[in-house]
PDB file of C-alpha atoms and ligand atoms in Angstrom:
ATOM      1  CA  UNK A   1       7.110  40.106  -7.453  1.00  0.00           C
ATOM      2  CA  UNK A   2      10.956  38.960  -7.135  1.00  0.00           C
ATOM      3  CA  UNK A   3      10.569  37.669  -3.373  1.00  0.00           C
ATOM      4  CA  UNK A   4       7.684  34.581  -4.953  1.00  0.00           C
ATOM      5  CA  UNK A   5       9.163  34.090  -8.399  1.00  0.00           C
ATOM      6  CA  UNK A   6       9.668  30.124  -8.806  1.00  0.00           C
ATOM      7  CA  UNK A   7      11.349  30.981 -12.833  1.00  0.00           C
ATOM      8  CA  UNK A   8      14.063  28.846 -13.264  1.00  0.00           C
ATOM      9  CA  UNK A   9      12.851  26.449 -10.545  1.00  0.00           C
ATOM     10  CA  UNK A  10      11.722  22.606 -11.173  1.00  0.00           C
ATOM     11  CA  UNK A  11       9.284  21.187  -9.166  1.00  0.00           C
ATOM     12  CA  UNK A  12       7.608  17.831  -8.501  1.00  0.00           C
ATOM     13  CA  UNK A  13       3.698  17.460  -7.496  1.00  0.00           C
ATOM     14  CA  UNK A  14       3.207  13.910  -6.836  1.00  0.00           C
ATOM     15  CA  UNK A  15      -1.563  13.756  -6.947  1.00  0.00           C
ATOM     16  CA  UNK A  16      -0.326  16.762  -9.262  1.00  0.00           C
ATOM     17  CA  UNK A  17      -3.116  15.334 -11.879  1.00  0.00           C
ATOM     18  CA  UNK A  18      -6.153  16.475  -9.728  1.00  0.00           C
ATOM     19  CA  UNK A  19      -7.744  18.867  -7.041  1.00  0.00           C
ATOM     20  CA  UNK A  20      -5.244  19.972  -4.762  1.00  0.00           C
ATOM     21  CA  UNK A  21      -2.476  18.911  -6.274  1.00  0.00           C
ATOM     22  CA  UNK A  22      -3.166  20.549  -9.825  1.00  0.00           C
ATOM     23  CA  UNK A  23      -4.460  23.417  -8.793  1.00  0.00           C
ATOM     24  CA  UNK A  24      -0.881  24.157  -6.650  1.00  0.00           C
ATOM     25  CA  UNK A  25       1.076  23.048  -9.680  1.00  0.00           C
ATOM     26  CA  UNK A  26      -1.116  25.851 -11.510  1.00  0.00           C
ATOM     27  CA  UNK A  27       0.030  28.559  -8.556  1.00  0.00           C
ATOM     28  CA  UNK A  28       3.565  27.229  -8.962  1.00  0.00           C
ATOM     29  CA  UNK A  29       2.748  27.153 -12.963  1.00  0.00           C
ATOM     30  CA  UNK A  30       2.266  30.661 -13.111  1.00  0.00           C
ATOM     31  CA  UNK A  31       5.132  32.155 -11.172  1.00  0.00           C
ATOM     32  CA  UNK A  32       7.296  30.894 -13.395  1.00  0.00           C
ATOM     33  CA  UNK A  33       8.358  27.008 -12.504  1.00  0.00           C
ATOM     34  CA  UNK A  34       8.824  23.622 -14.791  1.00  0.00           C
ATOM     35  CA  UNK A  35       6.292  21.272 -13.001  1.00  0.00           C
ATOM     36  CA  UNK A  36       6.487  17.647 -13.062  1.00  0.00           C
ATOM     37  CA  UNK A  37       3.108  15.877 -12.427  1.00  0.00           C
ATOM     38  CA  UNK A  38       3.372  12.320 -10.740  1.00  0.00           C
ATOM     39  CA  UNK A  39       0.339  10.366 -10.730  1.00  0.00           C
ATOM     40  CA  UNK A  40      -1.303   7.161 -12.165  1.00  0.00           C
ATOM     41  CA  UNK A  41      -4.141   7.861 -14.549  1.00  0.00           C
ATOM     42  CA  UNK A  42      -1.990   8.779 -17.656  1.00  0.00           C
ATOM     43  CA  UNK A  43      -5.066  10.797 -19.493  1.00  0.00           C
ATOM     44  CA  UNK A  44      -5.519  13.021 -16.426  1.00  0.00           C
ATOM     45  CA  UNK A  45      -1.792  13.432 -15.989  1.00  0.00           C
ATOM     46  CA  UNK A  46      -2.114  14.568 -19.899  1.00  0.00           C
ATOM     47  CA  UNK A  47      -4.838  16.572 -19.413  1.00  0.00           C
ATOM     48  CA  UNK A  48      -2.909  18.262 -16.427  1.00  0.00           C
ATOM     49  CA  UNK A  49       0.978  19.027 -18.171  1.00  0.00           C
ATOM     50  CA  UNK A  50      -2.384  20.444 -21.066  1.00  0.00           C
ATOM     51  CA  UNK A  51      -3.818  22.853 -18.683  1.00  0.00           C
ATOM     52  CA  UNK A  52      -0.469  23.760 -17.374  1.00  0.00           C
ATOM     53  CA  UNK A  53       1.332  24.303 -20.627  1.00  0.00           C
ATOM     54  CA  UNK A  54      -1.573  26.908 -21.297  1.00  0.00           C
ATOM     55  CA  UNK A  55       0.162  28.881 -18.308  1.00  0.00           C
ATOM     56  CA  UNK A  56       3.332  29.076 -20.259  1.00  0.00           C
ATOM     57  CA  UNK A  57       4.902  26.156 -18.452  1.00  0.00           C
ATOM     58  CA  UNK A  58       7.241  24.001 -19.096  1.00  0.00           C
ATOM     59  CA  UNK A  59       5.687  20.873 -17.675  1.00  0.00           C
ATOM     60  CA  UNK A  60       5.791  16.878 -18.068  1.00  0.00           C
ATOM     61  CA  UNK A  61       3.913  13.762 -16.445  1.00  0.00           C
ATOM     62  CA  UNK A  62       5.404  10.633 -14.891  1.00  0.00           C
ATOM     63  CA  UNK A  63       2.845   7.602 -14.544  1.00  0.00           C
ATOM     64  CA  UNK A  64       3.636   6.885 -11.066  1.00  0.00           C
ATOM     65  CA  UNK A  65       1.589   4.805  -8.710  1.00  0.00           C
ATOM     66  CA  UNK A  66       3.389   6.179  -5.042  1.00  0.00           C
ATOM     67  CA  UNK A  67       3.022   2.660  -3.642  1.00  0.00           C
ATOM     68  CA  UNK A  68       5.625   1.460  -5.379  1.00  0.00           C
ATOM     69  CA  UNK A  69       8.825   2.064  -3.147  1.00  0.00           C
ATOM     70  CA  UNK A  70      11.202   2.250  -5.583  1.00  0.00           C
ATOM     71  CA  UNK A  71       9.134   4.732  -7.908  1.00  0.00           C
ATOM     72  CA  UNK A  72       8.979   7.009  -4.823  1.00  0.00           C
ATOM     73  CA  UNK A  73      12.668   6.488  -4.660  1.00  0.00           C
ATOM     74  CA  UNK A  74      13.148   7.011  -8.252  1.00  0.00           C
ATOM     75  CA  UNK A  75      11.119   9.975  -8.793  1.00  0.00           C
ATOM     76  CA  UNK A  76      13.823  12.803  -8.191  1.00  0.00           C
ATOM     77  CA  UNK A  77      16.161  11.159 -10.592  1.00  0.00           C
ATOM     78  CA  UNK A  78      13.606  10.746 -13.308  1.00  0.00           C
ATOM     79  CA  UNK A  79      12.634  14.661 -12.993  1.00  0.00           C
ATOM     80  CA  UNK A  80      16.057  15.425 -13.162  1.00  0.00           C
ATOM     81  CA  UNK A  81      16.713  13.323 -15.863  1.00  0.00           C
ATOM     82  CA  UNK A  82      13.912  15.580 -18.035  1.00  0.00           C
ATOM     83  CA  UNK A  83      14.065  19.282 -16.510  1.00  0.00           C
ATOM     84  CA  UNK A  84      17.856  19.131 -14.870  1.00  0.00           C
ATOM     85  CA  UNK A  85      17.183  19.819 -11.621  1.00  0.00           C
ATOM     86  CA  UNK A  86      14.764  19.694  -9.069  1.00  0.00           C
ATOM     87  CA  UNK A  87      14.048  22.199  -6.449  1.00  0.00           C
ATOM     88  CA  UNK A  88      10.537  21.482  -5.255  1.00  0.00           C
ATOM     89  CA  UNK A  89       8.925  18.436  -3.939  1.00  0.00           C
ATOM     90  CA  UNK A  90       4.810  18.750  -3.574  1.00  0.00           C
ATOM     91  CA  UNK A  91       3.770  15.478  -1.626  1.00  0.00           C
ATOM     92  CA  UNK A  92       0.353  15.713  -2.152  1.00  0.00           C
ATOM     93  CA  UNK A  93      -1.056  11.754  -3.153  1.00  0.00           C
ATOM     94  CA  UNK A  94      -3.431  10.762  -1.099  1.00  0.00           C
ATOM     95  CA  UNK A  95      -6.597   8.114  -0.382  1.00  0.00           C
ATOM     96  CA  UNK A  96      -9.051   7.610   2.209  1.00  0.00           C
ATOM     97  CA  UNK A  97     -10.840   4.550   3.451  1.00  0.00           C
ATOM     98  CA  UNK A  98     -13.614   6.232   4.787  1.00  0.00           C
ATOM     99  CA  UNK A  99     -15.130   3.094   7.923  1.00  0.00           C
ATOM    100  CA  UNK A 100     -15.065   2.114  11.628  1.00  0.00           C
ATOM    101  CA  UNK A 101     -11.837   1.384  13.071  1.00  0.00           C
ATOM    102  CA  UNK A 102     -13.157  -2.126  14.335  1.00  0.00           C
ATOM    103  CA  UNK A 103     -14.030  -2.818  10.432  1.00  0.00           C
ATOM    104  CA  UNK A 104     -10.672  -2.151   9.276  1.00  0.00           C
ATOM    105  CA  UNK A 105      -8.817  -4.589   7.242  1.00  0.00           C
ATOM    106  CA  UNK A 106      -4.624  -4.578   7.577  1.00  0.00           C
ATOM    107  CA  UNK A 107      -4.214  -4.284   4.390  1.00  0.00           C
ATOM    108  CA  UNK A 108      -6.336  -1.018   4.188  1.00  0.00           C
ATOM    109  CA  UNK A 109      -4.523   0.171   7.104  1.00  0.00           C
ATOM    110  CA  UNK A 110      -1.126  -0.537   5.459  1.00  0.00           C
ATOM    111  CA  UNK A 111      -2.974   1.212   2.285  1.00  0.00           C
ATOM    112  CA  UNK A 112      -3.643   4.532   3.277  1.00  0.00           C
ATOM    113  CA  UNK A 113      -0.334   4.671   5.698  1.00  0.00           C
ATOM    114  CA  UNK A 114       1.392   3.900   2.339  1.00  0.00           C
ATOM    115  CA  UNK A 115      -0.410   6.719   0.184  1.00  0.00           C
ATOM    116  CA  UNK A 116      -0.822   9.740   2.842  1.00  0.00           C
ATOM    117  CA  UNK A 117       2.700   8.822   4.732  1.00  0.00           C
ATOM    118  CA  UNK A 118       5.222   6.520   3.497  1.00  0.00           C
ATOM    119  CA  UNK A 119       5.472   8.031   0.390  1.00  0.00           C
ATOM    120  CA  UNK A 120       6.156  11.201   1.287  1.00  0.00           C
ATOM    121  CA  UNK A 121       8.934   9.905   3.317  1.00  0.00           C
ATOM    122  CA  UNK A 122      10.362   8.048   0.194  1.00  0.00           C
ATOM    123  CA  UNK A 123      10.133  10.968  -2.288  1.00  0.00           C
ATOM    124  CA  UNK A 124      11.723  13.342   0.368  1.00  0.00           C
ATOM    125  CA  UNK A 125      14.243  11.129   0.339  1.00  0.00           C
ATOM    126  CA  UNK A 126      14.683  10.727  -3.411  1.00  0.00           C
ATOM    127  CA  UNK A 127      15.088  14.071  -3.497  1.00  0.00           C
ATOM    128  CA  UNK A 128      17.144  14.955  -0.930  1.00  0.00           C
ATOM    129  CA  UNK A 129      20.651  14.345  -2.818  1.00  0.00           C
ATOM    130  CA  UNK A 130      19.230  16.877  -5.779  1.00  0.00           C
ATOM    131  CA  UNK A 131      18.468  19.512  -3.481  1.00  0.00           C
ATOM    132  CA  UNK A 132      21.373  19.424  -1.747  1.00  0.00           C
ATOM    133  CA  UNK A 133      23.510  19.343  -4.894  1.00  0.00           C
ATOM    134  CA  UNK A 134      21.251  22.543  -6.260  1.00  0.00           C
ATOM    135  CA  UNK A 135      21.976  24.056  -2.528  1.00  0.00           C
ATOM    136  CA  UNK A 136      18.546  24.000  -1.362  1.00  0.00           C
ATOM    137  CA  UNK A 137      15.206  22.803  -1.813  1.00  0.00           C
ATOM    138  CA  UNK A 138      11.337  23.296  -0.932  1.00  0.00           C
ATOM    139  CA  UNK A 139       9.407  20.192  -0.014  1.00  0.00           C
ATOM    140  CA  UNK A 140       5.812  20.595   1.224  1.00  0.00           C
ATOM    141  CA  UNK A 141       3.765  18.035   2.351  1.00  0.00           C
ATOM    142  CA  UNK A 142       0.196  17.721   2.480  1.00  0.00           C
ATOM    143  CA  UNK A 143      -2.047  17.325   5.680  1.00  0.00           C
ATOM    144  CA  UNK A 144      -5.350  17.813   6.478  1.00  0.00           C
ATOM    145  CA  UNK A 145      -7.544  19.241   9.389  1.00  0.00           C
ATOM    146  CA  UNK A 146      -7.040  15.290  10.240  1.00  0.00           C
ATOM    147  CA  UNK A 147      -3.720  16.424  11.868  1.00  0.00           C
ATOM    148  CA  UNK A 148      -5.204  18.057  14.211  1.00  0.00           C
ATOM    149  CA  UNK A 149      -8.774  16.584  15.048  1.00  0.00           C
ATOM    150  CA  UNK A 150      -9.621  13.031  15.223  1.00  0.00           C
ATOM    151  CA  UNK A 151     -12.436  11.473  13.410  1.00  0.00           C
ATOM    152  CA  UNK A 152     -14.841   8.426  13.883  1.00  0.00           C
ATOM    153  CA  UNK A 153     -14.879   7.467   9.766  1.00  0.00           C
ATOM    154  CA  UNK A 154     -11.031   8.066   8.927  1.00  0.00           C
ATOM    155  CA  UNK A 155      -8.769   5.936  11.240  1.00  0.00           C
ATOM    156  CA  UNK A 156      -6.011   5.450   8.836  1.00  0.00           C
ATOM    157  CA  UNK A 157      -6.379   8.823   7.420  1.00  0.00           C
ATOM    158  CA  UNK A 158      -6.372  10.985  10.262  1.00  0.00           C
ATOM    159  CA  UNK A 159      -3.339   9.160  11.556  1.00  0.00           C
ATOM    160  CA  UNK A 160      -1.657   9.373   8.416  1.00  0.00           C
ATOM    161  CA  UNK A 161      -2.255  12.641   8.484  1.00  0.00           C
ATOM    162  CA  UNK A 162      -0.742  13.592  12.032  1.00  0.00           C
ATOM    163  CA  UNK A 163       2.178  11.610  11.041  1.00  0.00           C
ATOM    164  CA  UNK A 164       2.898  13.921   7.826  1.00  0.00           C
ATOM    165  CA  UNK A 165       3.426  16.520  10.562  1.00  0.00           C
ATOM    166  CA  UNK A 166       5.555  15.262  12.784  1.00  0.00           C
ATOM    167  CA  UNK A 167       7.434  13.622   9.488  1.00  0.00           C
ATOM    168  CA  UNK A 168       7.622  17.224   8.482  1.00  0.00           C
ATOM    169  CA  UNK A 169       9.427  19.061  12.166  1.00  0.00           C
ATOM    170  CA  UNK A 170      12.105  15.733  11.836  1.00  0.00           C
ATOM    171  CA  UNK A 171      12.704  16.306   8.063  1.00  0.00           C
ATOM    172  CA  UNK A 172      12.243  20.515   8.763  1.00  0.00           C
ATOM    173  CA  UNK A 173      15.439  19.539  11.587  1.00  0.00           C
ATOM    174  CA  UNK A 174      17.604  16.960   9.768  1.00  0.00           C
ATOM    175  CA  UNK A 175      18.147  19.372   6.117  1.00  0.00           C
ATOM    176  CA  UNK A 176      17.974  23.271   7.468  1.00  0.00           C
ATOM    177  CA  UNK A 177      21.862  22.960   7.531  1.00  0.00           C
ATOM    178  CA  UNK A 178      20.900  21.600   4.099  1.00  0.00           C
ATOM    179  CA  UNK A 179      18.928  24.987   3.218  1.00  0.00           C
ATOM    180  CA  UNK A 180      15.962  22.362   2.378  1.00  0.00           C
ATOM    181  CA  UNK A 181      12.938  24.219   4.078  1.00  0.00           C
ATOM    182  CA  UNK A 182      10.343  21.515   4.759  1.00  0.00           C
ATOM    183  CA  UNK A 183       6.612  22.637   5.471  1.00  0.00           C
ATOM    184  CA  UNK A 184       3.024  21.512   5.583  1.00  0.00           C
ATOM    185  CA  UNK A 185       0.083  23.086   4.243  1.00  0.00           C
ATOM    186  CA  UNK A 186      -3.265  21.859   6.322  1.00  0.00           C
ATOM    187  CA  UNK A 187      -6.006  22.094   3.853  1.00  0.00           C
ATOM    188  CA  UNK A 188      -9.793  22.556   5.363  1.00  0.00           C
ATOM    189  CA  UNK A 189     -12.500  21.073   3.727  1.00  0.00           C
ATOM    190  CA  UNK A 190     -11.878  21.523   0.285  1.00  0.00           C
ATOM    191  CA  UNK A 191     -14.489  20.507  -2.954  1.00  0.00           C
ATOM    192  CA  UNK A 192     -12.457  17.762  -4.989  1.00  0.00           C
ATOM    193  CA  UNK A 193     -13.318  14.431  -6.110  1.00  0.00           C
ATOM    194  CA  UNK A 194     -11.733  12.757  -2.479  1.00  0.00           C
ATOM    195  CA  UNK A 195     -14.497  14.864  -0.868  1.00  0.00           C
ATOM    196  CA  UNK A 196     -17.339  14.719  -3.394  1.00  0.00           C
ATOM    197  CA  UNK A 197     -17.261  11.086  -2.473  1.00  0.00           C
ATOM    198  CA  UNK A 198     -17.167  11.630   1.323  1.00  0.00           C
ATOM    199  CA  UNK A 199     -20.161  14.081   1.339  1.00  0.00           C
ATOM    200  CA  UNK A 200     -21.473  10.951  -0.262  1.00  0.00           C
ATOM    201  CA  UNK A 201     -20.152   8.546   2.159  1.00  0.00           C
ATOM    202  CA  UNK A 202     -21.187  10.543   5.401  1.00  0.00           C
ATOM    203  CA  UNK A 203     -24.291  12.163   6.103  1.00  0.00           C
ATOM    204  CA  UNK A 204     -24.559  15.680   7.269  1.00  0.00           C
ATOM    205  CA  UNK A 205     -21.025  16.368   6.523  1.00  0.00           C
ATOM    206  CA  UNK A 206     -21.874  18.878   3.536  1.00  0.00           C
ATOM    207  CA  UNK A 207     -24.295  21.020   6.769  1.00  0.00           C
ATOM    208  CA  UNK A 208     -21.811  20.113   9.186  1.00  0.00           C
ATOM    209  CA  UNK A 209     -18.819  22.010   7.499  1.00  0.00           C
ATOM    210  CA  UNK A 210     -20.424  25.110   6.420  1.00  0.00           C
ATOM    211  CA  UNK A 211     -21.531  25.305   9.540  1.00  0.00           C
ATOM    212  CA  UNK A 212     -17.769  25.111  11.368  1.00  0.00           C
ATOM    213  CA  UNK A 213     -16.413  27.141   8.579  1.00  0.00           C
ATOM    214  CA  UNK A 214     -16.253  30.956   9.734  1.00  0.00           C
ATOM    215  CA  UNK A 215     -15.548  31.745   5.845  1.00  0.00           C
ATOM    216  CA  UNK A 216     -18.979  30.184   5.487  1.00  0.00           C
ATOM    217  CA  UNK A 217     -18.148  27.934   2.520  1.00  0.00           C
ATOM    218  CA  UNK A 218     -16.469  25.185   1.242  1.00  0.00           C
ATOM    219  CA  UNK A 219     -12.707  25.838  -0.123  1.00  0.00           C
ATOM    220  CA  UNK A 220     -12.167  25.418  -3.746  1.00  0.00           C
ATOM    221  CA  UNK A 221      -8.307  23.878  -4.818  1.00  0.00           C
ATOM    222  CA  UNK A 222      -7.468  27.500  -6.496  1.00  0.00           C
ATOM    223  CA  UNK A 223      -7.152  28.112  -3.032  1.00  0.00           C
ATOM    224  CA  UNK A 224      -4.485  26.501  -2.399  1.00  0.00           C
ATOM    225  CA  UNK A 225      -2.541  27.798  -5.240  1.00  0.00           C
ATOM    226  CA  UNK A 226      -0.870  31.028  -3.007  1.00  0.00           C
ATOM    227  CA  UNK A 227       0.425  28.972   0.139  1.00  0.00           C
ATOM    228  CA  UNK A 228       1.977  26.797  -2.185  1.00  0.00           C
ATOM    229  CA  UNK A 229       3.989  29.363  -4.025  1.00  0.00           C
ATOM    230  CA  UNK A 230       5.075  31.179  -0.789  1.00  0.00           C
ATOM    231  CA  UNK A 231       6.304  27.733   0.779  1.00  0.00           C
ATOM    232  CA  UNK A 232       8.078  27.436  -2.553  1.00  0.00           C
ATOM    233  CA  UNK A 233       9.839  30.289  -3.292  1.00  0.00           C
ATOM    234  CA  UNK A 234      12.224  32.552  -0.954  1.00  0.00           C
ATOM    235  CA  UNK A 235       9.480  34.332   0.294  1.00  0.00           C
ATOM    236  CA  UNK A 236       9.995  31.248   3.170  1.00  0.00           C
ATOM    237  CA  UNK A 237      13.414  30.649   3.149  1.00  0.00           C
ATOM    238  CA  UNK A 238      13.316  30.913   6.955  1.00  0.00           C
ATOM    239  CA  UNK A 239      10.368  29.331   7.587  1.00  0.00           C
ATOM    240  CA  UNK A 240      10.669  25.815   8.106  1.00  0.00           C
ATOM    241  CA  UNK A 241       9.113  23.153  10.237  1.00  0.00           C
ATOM    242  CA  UNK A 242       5.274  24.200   9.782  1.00  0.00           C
ATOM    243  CA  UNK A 243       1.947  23.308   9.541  1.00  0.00           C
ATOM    244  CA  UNK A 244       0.098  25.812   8.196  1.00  0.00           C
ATOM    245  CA  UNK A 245      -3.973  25.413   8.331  1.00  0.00           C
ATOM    246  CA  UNK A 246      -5.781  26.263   5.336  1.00  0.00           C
ATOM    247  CA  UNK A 247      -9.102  26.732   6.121  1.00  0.00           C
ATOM    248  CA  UNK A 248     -11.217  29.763   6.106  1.00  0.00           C
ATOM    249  CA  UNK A 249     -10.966  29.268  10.137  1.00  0.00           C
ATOM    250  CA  UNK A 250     -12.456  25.885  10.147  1.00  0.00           C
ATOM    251  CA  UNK A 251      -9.639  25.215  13.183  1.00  0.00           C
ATOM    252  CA  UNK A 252      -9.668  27.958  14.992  1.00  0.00           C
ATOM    253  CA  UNK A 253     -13.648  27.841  15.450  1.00  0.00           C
ATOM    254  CA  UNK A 254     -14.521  26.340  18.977  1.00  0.00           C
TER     255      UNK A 254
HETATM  256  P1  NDP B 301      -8.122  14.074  -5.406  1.00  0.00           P
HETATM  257  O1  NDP B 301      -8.768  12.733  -5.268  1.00  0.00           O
HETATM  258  O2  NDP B 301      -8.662  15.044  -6.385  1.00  0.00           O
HETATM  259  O3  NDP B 301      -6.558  13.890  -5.699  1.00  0.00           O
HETATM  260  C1  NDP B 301      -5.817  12.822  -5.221  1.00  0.00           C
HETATM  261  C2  NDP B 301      -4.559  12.723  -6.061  1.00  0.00           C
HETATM  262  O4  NDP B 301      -3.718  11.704  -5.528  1.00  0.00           O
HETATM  263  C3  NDP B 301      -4.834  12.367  -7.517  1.00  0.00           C
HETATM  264  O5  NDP B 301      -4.030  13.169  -8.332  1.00  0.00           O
HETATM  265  C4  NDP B 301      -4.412  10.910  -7.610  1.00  0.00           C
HETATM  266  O6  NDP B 301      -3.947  10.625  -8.929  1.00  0.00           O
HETATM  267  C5  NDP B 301      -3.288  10.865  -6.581  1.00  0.00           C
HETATM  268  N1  NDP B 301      -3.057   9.515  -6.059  1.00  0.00           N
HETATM  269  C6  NDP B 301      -3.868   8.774  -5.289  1.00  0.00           C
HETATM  270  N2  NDP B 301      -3.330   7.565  -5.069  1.00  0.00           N
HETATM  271  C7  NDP B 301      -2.128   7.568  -5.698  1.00  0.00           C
HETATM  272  C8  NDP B 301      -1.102   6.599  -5.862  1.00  0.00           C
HETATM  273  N3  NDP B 301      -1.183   5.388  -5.309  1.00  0.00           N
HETATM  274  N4  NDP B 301      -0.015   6.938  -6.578  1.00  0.00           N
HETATM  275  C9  NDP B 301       0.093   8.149  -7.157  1.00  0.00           C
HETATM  276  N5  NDP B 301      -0.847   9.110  -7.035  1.00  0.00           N
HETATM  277  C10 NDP B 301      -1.949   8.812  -6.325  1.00  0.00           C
HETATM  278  O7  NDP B 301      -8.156  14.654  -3.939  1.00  0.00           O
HETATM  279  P2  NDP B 301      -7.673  16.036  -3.268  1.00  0.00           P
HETATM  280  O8  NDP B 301      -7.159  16.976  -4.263  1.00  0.00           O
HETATM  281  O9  NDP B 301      -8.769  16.432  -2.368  1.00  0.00           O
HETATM  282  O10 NDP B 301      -6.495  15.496  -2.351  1.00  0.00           O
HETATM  283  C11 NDP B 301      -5.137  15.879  -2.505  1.00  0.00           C
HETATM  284  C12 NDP B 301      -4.467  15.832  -1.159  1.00  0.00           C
HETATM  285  O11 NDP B 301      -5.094  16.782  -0.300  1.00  0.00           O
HETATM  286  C13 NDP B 301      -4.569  14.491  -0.446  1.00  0.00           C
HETATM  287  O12 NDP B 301      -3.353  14.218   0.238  1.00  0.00           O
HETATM  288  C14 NDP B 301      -5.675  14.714   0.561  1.00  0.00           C
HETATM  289  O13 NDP B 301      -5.569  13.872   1.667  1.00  0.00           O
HETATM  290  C15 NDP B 301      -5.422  16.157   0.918  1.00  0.00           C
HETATM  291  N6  NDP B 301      -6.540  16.846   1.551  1.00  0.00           N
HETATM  292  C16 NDP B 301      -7.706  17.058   0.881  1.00  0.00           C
HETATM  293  C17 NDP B 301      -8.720  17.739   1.507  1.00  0.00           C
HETATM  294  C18 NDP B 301     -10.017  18.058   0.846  1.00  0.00           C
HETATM  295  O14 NDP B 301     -10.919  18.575   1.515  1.00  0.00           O
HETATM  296  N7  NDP B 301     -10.181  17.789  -0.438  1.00  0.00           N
HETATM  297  C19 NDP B 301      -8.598  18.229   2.883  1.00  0.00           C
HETATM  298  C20 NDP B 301      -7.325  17.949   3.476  1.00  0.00           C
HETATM  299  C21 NDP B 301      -6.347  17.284   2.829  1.00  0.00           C
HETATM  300  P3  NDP B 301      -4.112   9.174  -9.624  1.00  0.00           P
HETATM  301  O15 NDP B 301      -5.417   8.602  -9.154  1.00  0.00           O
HETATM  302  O16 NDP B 301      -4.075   9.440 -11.098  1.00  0.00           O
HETATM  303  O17 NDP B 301      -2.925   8.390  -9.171  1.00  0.00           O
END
């Protein structure tokens, strides 16, 4: 359908190499965009431009780790440098540190602030000069059910996480004279590797979520794959701003 097709378009998933993040570059992958994949393992960033190549895409990896300001900085000139433009920003990376609050070192703090938030920030604005040279621009960000709810194991993440929205209203403000439209996706509990290890990490949580989850299961990445191409294409070009849950009603269950 015309209104979602991303052909032509050049986007950037930063975590594009795993889980969420590779299973949106798929969605975007298969209406018709040039993906990008920024992350740091370089055989799973192979193994992701592999599966995405099998879609038809055109698609290359840059080994980036997104604590590295400059990289963050950089990373809209190197995409441009091999696909021309860029037109989508994914800012999906992200860690958890999974303790008490009183445990907490600094440095973990400054860690997972870092992954989750500051990055996002930087790569926004590394690609804010392309978009507004190609007249426009997509950038979603990545939050969690952490935006909204608070938890007793995830300091640092859940407040990274609430910042990525309010980072996304003052970015949604600043560049809709821009036409850059500037959205959040708010996954629920989704089955990747970050939560493999939490179900590991904190007892009952497997029990706990189907329980919450009025879809009565667990999400899978695939989906996603659909939000991501609607906040990317014109299908949204007047939506801007958001934070869109994900969830199979995990939030709206009281
Ligand atoms: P994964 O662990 O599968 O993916 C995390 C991705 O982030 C990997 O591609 C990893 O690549 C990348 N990454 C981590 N650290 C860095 C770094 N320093 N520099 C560059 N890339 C980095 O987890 P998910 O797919 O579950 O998570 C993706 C996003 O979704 C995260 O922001 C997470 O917080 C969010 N989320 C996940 C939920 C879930 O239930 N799974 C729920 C809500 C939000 P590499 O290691 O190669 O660098």
């Amino acid at each position: 359908m015309k209104l979602f097709d991303l052909g032509g378009r050049v986007a950037a998933v930063t975590g594009g190499n795993s889980g969420i993040g590779l299973a949106m570059a798929q969605g975007l992958a298969s209406a018709g965009a040039s993906i990008v994949i920024a992350g740091r393992r370089a055989d799973r960033n192979a193994d992701a431009v592999k599966s995405l190549a099998a879609l038809g895409a055109r698609a290359a990896a840059i080994e980036i780790d997104v604590e590295d300001e400059a990289a963050c900085h950089a990373l809209g000139d190197q995409v441009v440098e091999r696909f021309g433009r860029l037109d989508i920003l994914i800012n999906n990376a992200g860690i958890n540190i999974r303790k008490q609050p009183q445990d907490y070192a600094a440095s973990e703090w400054h860690k997972v602030l870092n992954v989750n938030l500051t990055a996002a920030f930087l790569c926004s604005q590394g690609a804010y000069p392309h978009m507004v040279r190609a007249g426009g621009g997509k950038i979603i960000n990545t939050g969690s059910m952490m935006s909204i709810f608070g938890t007793s194991f995830a300091v640092a993440y859940a407040s990274s996480k609430g910042g990525i929205v309010q980072m996304t209203k003052s970015l949604a403000c600043s560049w809709a004279r821009d036409n850059i439209q500037v959205n959040a996706i708010l996954p629920g509990w989704i089955d990747t590797e970050l939560t493999q290890s939490a179900r590991q990490q904190v007892s009952g949580l497997h029990e706990r979520v189907l329980a919450r989850t009025p879809a009565g299961r667990w999400g899978v990445p695939q989906d996603l794959a659909g939000i991501a191409v609607f906040l990317a294409s014109g299908a949204s070009d007047f939506v801007t701003g958001t934070a869109i849950p994900v969830d199979g009603g995990y939030s709206s269950q009281g």
